[in-house]
Tab-separated table of C-alpha atoms in Angstrom:
chain	number	residue	atom	x	y	z
A	22	MET	CA	0.000	0.000	0.000
A	23	ASP	CA	2.863	2.362	0.792
A	24	LEU	CA	4.349	1.883	-2.630
A	25	GLN	CA	1.028	2.533	-4.314
A	26	ASN	CA	0.295	5.614	-2.209
A	27	ASN	CA	3.709	7.038	-3.053
A	28	SER	CA	3.005	6.535	-6.771
A	29	ILE	CA	0.001	8.876	-6.471
A	30	GLN	CA	1.759	11.390	-4.241
A	31	LYS	CA	4.595	11.756	-6.740
A	32	TYR	CA	2.339	13.606	-9.156
A	33	HIS	CA	2.788	17.365	-9.393
A	34	PRO	CA	0.520	19.353	-7.015
A	35	LEU	CA	-1.034	21.180	-9.979
A	36	THR	CA	-1.926	17.832	-11.552
A	37	MET	CA	-3.740	16.809	-8.381
A	38	LEU	CA	-5.517	20.173	-8.130
A	39	ILE	CA	-6.770	20.016	-11.728
A	40	TYR	CA	-7.992	16.443	-11.328
A	41	PHE	CA	-9.814	16.969	-8.029
A	42	SER	CA	-11.297	20.266	-9.226
A	43	ALA	CA	-12.735	18.575	-12.315
A	44	GLU	CA	-14.195	15.713	-10.285
A	45	LEU	CA	-15.680	17.897	-7.542
A	46	LEU	CA	-17.168	20.531	-9.852
A	47	ILE	CA	-18.986	17.898	-11.906
A	48	VAL	CA	-20.322	16.188	-8.772
A	49	MET	CA	-21.473	19.394	-7.085
A	50	PHE	CA	-23.171	21.002	-10.088
A	51	SER	CA	-24.884	17.998	-11.649
A	52	ALA	CA	-28.101	16.436	-10.406
A	53	ASN	CA	-27.755	13.129	-12.199
A	54	PRO	CA	-28.011	10.112	-9.861
A	55	ILE	CA	-25.734	7.981	-12.063
A	56	LEU	CA	-22.956	10.560	-11.847
A	57	THR	CA	-23.534	10.946	-8.105
A	58	ALA	CA	-23.467	7.193	-7.498
A	59	THR	CA	-20.274	6.860	-9.552
A	60	ALA	CA	-18.544	9.655	-7.630
A	61	LEU	CA	-19.739	8.247	-4.304
A	62	VAL	CA	-18.482	4.712	-4.966
A	63	ALA	CA	-15.185	5.945	-6.441
A	64	GLY	CA	-14.617	8.413	-3.595
A	65	MET	CA	-15.236	5.788	-0.921
A	66	ALA	CA	-13.026	3.246	-2.705
A	67	PHE	CA	-10.234	5.804	-3.143
A	68	TYR	CA	-10.404	6.925	0.495
A	69	SER	CA	-10.485	3.322	1.708
A	70	ASP	CA	-7.394	2.593	-0.362
A	71	LEU	CA	-5.572	5.637	1.025
A	72	LYS	CA	-6.433	5.228	4.706
A	73	GLY	CA	-7.242	1.544	5.011
A	74	ALA	CA	-10.501	-0.346	5.413
A	75	LYS	CA	-10.687	0.127	9.203
A	76	VAL	CA	-10.413	3.922	9.067
A	77	PHE	CA	-12.872	4.062	6.186
A	78	LEU	CA	-15.476	1.938	7.984
A	79	LYS	CA	-15.092	3.995	11.143
A	80	GLU	CA	-15.704	7.267	9.300
A	81	PHE	CA	-18.429	5.770	7.115
A	82	ILE	CA	-20.386	4.771	10.219
A	83	ILE	CA	-20.134	8.388	11.421
A	84	ILE	CA	-21.194	9.851	8.062
A	85	LEU	CA	-23.985	7.345	7.324
A	86	PRO	CA	-26.500	9.079	9.666
A	87	ILE	CA	-26.098	12.256	7.568
A	88	PHE	CA	-27.306	10.359	4.506
A	89	ILE	CA	-30.259	8.903	6.386
A	90	LEU	CA	-31.156	12.244	7.979
A	91	ILE	CA	-31.216	14.154	4.676
A	92	ALA	CA	-33.032	11.383	2.807
A	93	VAL	CA	-35.695	11.150	5.534
A	94	THR	CA	-36.203	14.843	6.213
A	95	ASN	CA	-36.334	16.029	2.594
A	96	PRO	CA	-39.873	14.668	1.984
A	97	ILE	CA	-41.006	16.603	5.078
A	98	PHE	CA	-39.837	19.965	3.754
A	99	SER	CA	-40.307	19.262	0.044
A	100	ARG	CA	-43.839	18.133	-0.706
A	101	ASP	CA	-43.559	18.205	-4.457
A	102	GLY	CA	-44.052	15.170	-6.625
A	103	SER	CA	-46.703	13.189	-8.416
A	104	THR	CA	-46.350	9.680	-6.959
A	105	LEU	CA	-47.805	9.524	-3.457
A	106	VAL	CA	-46.159	6.897	-1.246
A	107	PHE	CA	-48.163	7.432	1.935
A	108	SER	CA	-49.887	10.150	3.918
A	109	VAL	CA	-49.818	10.494	7.722
A	110	LEU	CA	-51.470	13.263	9.766
A	111	GLY	CA	-51.830	15.466	6.715
A	112	LEU	CA	-48.199	14.929	5.675
A	113	SER	CA	-47.897	13.599	2.133
A	114	VAL	CA	-44.691	11.798	1.236
A	115	TYR	CA	-43.907	11.517	-2.467
A	116	TYR	CA	-41.603	9.085	-4.238
A	117	GLU	CA	-39.867	11.938	-6.078
A	118	SER	CA	-39.030	13.736	-2.814
A	119	ILE	CA	-37.473	10.588	-1.375
A	120	LEU	CA	-35.267	10.078	-4.440
A	121	TYR	CA	-34.242	13.744	-4.507
A	122	GLY	CA	-33.293	13.574	-0.819
A	123	ALA	CA	-31.169	10.484	-1.523
A	124	GLN	CA	-29.553	12.328	-4.450
A	125	ILE	CA	-28.625	15.357	-2.310
A	126	ALA	CA	-27.351	13.148	0.527
A	127	GLY	CA	-25.270	11.032	-1.861
A	128	MET	CA	-23.776	14.136	-3.461
A	129	LEU	CA	-22.864	15.572	-0.058
A	130	ILE	CA	-21.174	12.389	1.152
A	131	ALA	CA	-19.334	11.974	-2.162
A	132	VAL	CA	-17.979	15.528	-1.857
A	133	ILE	CA	-16.904	14.846	1.748
A	134	PHE	CA	-14.914	11.748	0.770
A	135	TRP	CA	-13.321	13.426	-2.240
A	136	PHE	CA	-12.276	16.413	-0.133
A	137	ARG	CA	-10.760	14.034	2.412
A	138	CYS	CA	-8.786	12.352	-0.350
A	139	LEU	CA	-7.656	15.796	-1.536
A	140	SER	CA	-6.517	16.834	1.945
A	141	GLU	CA	-4.655	13.540	2.297
A	142	LEU	CA	-2.716	14.001	-0.940
A	143	LEU	CA	-2.417	17.800	-1.222
A	144	THR	CA	-0.277	18.298	1.867
A	145	THR	CA	0.780	21.564	3.517
A	146	ASP	CA	3.965	22.024	1.506
A	147	LYS	CA	2.124	21.323	-1.751
A	148	SER	CA	-0.575	23.874	-0.905
A	149	LEU	CA	2.062	26.506	-0.168
A	150	PHE	CA	3.817	25.662	-3.412
A	151	LEU	CA	0.613	26.146	-5.431
A	152	PHE	CA	-0.763	29.291	-3.811
A	153	GLY	CA	2.179	30.813	-1.947
A	154	ARG	CA	3.426	32.922	-4.829
A	155	PHE	CA	0.072	34.530	-5.593
A	156	PHE	CA	-1.704	34.556	-2.223
A	157	SER	CA	1.196	34.185	0.175
A	158	LYS	CA	-0.455	35.521	3.334
A	159	LEU	CA	-3.823	33.883	2.731
A	160	SER	CA	-2.168	30.610	1.752
A	161	LEU	CA	-0.022	30.647	4.881
A	162	MET	CA	-2.988	31.372	7.150
A	163	LEU	CA	-5.115	28.614	5.624
A	164	THR	CA	-2.258	26.121	5.695
A	165	LEU	CA	-1.420	26.834	9.319
A	166	SER	CA	-5.100	26.722	10.288
A	167	LEU	CA	-5.621	23.333	8.681
A	168	ARG	CA	-2.379	22.065	10.193
A	169	TYR	CA	-3.251	23.209	13.705
A	170	ILE	CA	-6.684	21.564	13.595
A	171	LYS	CA	-4.966	18.187	13.395
A	172	LEU	CA	-2.308	19.183	15.924
A	173	PHE	CA	-4.958	20.404	18.394
A	174	ALA	CA	-6.795	17.089	18.161
A	175	GLU	CA	-3.598	15.096	18.723
A	176	GLN	CA	-2.427	17.296	21.598
A	177	SER	CA	-5.861	17.172	23.221
A	178	LYS	CA	-5.728	13.375	23.129
A	179	ARG	CA	-2.250	13.385	24.726
A	180	ILE	CA	-3.365	15.720	27.517
A	181	ARG	CA	-6.491	13.660	28.156
A	182	ASN	CA	-4.502	10.414	28.325
A	183	ALA	CA	-2.001	12.016	30.707
A	184	GLN	CA	-4.792	13.231	32.981
A	185	LYS	CA	-6.434	9.799	32.934
A	186	THR	CA	-3.123	8.315	34.066
A	187	MET	CA	-3.151	10.787	36.973
A	188	GLY	CA	-6.601	9.525	38.025
A	189	MET	CA	-8.773	12.213	36.487
A	190	PHE	CA	-11.993	11.431	34.596
A	191	SER	CA	-12.532	8.528	36.989
A	192	SER	CA	-15.597	10.125	38.553
A	193	GLN	CA	-19.004	9.760	36.889
A	194	SER	CA	-20.080	13.199	38.122
A	195	TYR	CA	-20.853	15.685	35.347
A	196	VAL	CA	-19.276	18.456	37.440
A	197	ASP	CA	-15.963	16.583	37.728
A	198	LYS	CA	-16.007	15.761	34.026
A	199	ALA	CA	-16.628	19.427	33.188
A	200	LYS	CA	-13.719	20.487	35.465
A	201	SER	CA	-11.405	17.926	33.827
A	202	THR	CA	-12.457	19.137	30.377
A	203	MET	CA	-11.722	22.747	31.376
A	204	ARG	CA	-8.264	21.678	32.534
A	205	ILE	CA	-7.661	20.113	29.137
A	206	LEU	CA	-8.833	23.296	27.423
A	207	SER	CA	-6.575	25.441	29.604
A	208	SER	CA	-3.540	23.257	28.880
A	209	LEU	CA	-4.384	23.210	25.185
A	210	ILE	CA	-4.611	27.015	24.976
A	211	THR	CA	-1.261	27.368	26.764
A	212	TRP	CA	0.333	24.858	24.394
A	213	ALA	CA	-1.173	26.648	21.358
A	214	LEU	CA	0.243	30.024	22.432
A	215	GLU	CA	3.701	28.561	23.035
A	216	SER	CA	3.594	26.691	19.732
A	217	SER	CA	2.560	29.821	17.813
A	218	ILE	CA	5.513	31.739	19.282
A	219	ASP	CA	7.904	28.930	18.301
A	220	THR	CA	6.444	28.882	14.782
A	221	SER	CA	6.763	32.663	14.476
A	222	ASN	CA	10.400	32.616	15.633
A	223	SER	CA	11.194	29.767	13.263
A	224	MET	CA	9.667	31.591	10.293
A	225	LYS	CA	11.483	34.792	11.172
A	226	ALA	CA	14.796	32.928	11.449
A	227	ARG	CA	14.234	31.436	8.008
A	228	GLY	CA	13.605	34.836	6.463
A	229	TYR	CA	9.916	34.455	5.709
A	230	GLY	CA	8.456	37.675	4.308
A	231	LEU	CA	11.795	39.206	3.343
A	232	LYS	CA	12.005	40.809	-0.068
A	233	GLY	CA	13.614	38.610	-2.676
A	234	ARG	CA	13.235	35.435	-0.642
A	235	LYS	CA	12.559	32.381	-2.790
A	236	SER	CA	10.914	29.151	-1.747
A	237	TYR	CA	12.699	25.869	-2.297
A	238	ASP	CA	10.696	23.148	-3.922
A	239	THR	CA	11.363	19.882	-5.693
A	240	TYR	CA	8.165	19.682	-7.746
A	241	ARG	CA	8.771	19.385	-11.444
A	242	PHE	CA	6.434	18.433	-14.257
A	243	SER	CA	7.115	15.027	-15.733
A	244	LYS	CA	5.715	13.100	-18.666
A	245	LYS	CA	3.142	11.332	-16.489
A	246	ASP	CA	1.867	14.722	-15.232
A	247	TYR	CA	1.170	15.901	-18.767
A	248	ILE	CA	-0.562	12.593	-19.536
A	249	ALA	CA	-2.660	12.742	-16.347
A	250	ILE	CA	-3.719	16.355	-16.972
A	251	SER	CA	-4.564	15.595	-20.600
A	252	PHE	CA	-6.772	12.648	-19.655
A	253	SER	CA	-8.388	14.568	-16.774
A	254	VAL	CA	-9.283	17.507	-19.027
A	255	LEU	CA	-10.446	15.212	-21.855
A	256	PHE	CA	-12.770	13.070	-19.727
A	257	ALA	CA	-14.076	16.075	-17.810
A	258	PHE	CA	-14.762	17.913	-21.091
A	259	LEU	CA	-16.668	14.932	-22.542
A	260	THR	CA	-18.775	14.699	-19.380
A	261	VAL	CA	-19.508	18.434	-19.271
A	262	PHE	CA	-20.249	18.416	-23.011
A	263	GLY	CA	-22.812	15.668	-22.476
A	264	ILE	CA	-24.362	17.614	-19.600
A	265	GLY	CA	-24.440	20.816	-21.630
A	266	ARG	CA	-26.161	19.131	-24.581
A	267	GLY	CA	-28.830	17.724	-22.264
A	268	ALA	CA	-27.850	14.089	-22.848
A	269	LEU	CA	-27.598	13.482	-19.092
A	270	ALA	CA	-30.690	15.478	-18.100
A	271	PHE	CA	-32.544	14.041	-15.120
A	272	ASP	CA	-35.554	15.733	-13.508
A	273	PHE	CA	-37.102	14.769	-10.174
A	274	TYR	CA	-40.080	17.153	-10.196
A	275	PRO	CA	-42.950	17.049	-10.869
A	276	SER	CA	-42.230	13.436	-11.888
A	277	ILE	CA	-39.138	11.378	-12.634
A	278	SER	CA	-38.014	12.007	-16.204
A	279	TYR	CA	-34.701	11.419	-17.922
A	280	LYS	CA	-33.149	11.254	-21.344
A	281	ALA	CA	-32.919	7.868	-23.017
A	282	PHE	CA	-29.450	6.457	-23.546
A	283	SER	CA	-27.723	7.707	-26.664
A	284	PRO	CA	-24.166	7.480	-28.028
A	285	LEU	CA	-23.417	10.891	-26.495
A	286	SER	CA	-24.813	10.006	-23.064
A	287	ILE	CA	-22.991	6.648	-23.030
A	288	ALA	CA	-19.735	8.410	-23.940
A	289	ALA	CA	-20.307	10.999	-21.203
A	290	TYR	CA	-21.137	8.399	-18.548
A	291	ALA	CA	-18.135	6.273	-19.546
A	292	SER	CA	-15.874	9.330	-19.439
A	293	PHE	CA	-16.963	10.223	-15.926
A	294	ILE	CA	-16.545	6.638	-14.726
A	295	VAL	CA	-12.979	6.594	-16.054
A	296	LEU	CA	-12.327	10.054	-14.588
A	297	SER	CA	-13.605	9.018	-11.148
A	298	PHE	CA	-11.598	5.805	-10.998
A	299	MET	CA	-8.413	7.210	-12.568
A	300	PRO	CA	-6.405	7.227	-9.292
A	301	LEU	CA	-7.263	3.584	-8.628
A	302	PHE	CA	-6.416	2.678	-12.230
A	303	CYS	CA	-3.037	4.406	-11.891
A	304	LYS	CA	-2.269	2.648	-8.617
A	305	ALA	CA	-3.295	-0.712	-10.040
A	306	LYS	CA	-1.012	-0.103	-13.017
A	307	GLU	CA	1.919	0.761	-10.731
A	308	SER	CA	1.237	-2.314	-8.609
A	309	ILE	CA	1.186	-4.619	-11.651
A	310	LYS	CA	4.369	-3.032	-12.978
A	311	TRP	CA	6.075	-3.460	-9.600
A	312	LYS	CA	5.092	-7.142	-9.351
A	313	PHE	CA	6.266	-7.721	-12.923
A	314	PHE	CA	9.705	-6.259	-12.163
A	315	MET	CA	9.919	-8.260	-8.924
A	316	LEU	CA	9.285	-11.486	-10.845
A	317	LYS	CA	12.136	-10.663	-13.219
A	318	ILE	CA	14.632	-10.291	-10.364
């Protein structure tokens, strides 16, 4: 898995940004359930491959209630549709509202998983490399903010474990638990202030913000980056072209209606499927190549 993950991370940051932007924009601005289902399955498979099945299942169990909540509550607030499923206490639930709620929930969860894959691959140094030259201050603030969210969570866990070792959190009283939580918060704030001072001194010592200072980076475009960008743009263009020509039109209200399959719609669907599963295809290719070379040794 490490070898395969490194094969994806070796792509240029701009290549990753273009690919994820194409995938996310299509998912967020299309209301086609086939596209949403494809993005959802691909995003979950990609995230599971990056983080492992255990981490994926743990987060999926947390996110699953969001899907259920949106799918269930949408018919309550949206009473449009033509196919009545049932009516209780004056509340009419329509088949179209249920499907539209599932569509919105699936799109939201797909976007969440794809953004998590993006944050896993587009690390802090890559983000600074992409945006530092144009939006240096904003890029630095966003990068540090995202970095400290993870650091705060890890430090909070360390402080909590240390206090448990000292016998705290042993009482079942809500008052004692609140006091222990406040002690964690106090320690965390102190640590954050000290850490920010250390970070500021480190940046000052390295000459950050000085005129003429250049950033060192090792990211260079390679042949595989040009190939990946070309395929990403091509498949995204074919999908968007199909959407723009109405070949993938899908309406939920007032009744379910959609365009029949045509050569253009099939090409657009196939393009988006390939686009969504491109990272897994690339990793599978690298894995096969690696095993082939190992057999020749």
